[in-house]
Steps between C-alpha positions, in 0.01 A plus 500: 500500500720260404232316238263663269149494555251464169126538507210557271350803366176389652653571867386905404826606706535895480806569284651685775512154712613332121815745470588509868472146572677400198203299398500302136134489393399249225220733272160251408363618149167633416305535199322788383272522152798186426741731591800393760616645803674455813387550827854661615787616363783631728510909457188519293231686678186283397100708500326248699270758472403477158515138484202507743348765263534248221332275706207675580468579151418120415877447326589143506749390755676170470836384700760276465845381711817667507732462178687187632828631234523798689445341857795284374696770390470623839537229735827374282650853517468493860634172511800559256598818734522215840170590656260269666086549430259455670132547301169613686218418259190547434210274652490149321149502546436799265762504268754323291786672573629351781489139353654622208787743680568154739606321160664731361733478853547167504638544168730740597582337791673195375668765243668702817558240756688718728254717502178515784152536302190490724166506396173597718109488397408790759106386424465868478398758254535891435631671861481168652775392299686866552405435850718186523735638274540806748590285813697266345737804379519592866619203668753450193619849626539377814749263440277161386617277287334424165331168630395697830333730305331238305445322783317823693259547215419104452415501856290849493329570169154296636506780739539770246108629482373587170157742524340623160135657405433571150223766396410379204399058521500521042882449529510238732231341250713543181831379718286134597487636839108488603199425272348715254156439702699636808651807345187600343309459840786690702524766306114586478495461943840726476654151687914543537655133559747494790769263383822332599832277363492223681757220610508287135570898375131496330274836507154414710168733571469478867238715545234754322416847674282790329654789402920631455547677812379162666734317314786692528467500889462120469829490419610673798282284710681194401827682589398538841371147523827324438786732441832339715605781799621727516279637198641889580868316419332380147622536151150532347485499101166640344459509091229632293300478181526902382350580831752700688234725712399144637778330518620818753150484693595106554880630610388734685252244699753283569726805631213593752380189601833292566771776537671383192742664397631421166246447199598467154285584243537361095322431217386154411699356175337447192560166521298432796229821404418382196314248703343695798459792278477882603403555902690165647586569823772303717625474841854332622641424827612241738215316662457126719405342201386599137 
């Protein structure tokens, strides 16, 4: 590629796809009993693990943007060294960052005039994002340009389907996502909410079935409702809440049912977990609309 490509660390990219694709990946912060961390750091093997342990355990979970000095640092060494950027970001409608990573640009941007800076609000979260992130490194492979690329994703992230469950609705609650009325009340009738990211990049409830299994096979459903054909040719993303056993029964649907081929699995970032908690379950792939 003759540009570099920089996302967030909310785009829950494997590190294997990180390394090979040459990825940069700003890390969000989170905040632990007041202490700081962040979400990625390049060669550091984070336990996603425990910090869904910690969360069951009632610790409190707060979250912040990336450090915009060290997204600076970045962006200006890339620049100094005659490369061109273009940024993927995180949905507008549920975060900061983007706005704040667009400024930062345009900054830098009448610093380096020479240089090509594009910025691009994918409206998408977790392996939505990746998602996005993953085609966009394949048709700068191919030969695109950096505005072609930037182009290709403006013209295709409201068709990049976004397909959670979460098992438990008290995290939602604490996050501002539903009502405390309608956690409580879900939780006693064992109701999962079946939600999506739509097109202004916002999470919505869609619908309510009874029971896990139900709602993981929602998920699935709504694959086979809209996904784009050929869906056995798909790129399908899948991330999880410390869930892996599900997470593979939801792979392994889509395997059987479509012919799919490749399924990624990865944890979902604390960044984005702190806020659907332990359990969140999430589909990606291609689909007619969102």
């Amino acid at each position: 590629m003759d540009f570099e490509i920089v996302t967030d660390s909310s785009s829950n990219l494997v590190e294997e796809m990180i390394d090979d694709f040459g990825l940069h990946v700003l890390p969000l912060t989170f905040m632990v009993d007041g202490e700081e961390y962040q979400s990625y750091l390049k060669g550091q093997h984070t336990d996603l693990k425990q910090f869904y342990t910690m969360m069951r355990e009632g610790k409190v979970i707060t979250t912040s943007l990336p450090n915009l000095a060290e997204s600076e640092a970045l962006m200006r060494g890339l620049l100094e060294q005659g490369r061109d950027i273009l940024y993927l970001g995180f949905s507008s409608g549920l975060s900061g960052t983007f706005e704040a990573t667009e400024l930062l640009m345009r900054d830098l941007a009448a610093e380096f005039p020479e240089r090509t800076l594009c910025a691009v609000d994918t409206l998408a979260a977790s392996g939505g994002e990746g998602l996005l992130v993953w085609h966009a490194v394949q048709r700068a492979r191919a030969g695109a340009s950096i505005g072609e690329v930037r182009d290709w994703v403006e013209e295709n992230k409201l068709h990049l389907a976004h397909w959670f469950t979460v098992d438990d609705l008290m995290f939602l609650f604490r996050g501002g996502r539903v009502s405390k009325t309608a956690a409580w009340a879900g939780t006693m009738l064992n109701i999962k909410p079946v939600m999506h990211v739509d097109d202004e990049g916002h999470l919505i409830p869609l619908e309510k079935v009874r029971g896990r299994k139900k709602s993981l096979n929602a998920l699935v459903d709504h694959m086979e409702k809209s996904a784009v054909q050929p869906i056995d040719q798909q790129m399908v993303f899948i991330t999880h809440g410390d869930c892996l056993e599900e997470a593979e029964y939801v792979a392994d649907q889509v395997k059987e049912r479509f012919g799919v081929k490749e399924v990624v699995i990865n944890y979902v970032d604390p960044v984005i977990g702190a806020h659907s908690g332990p359990g969140t379950m999430a589909l990606f792939f291609l689909a007619d609309k969102r």
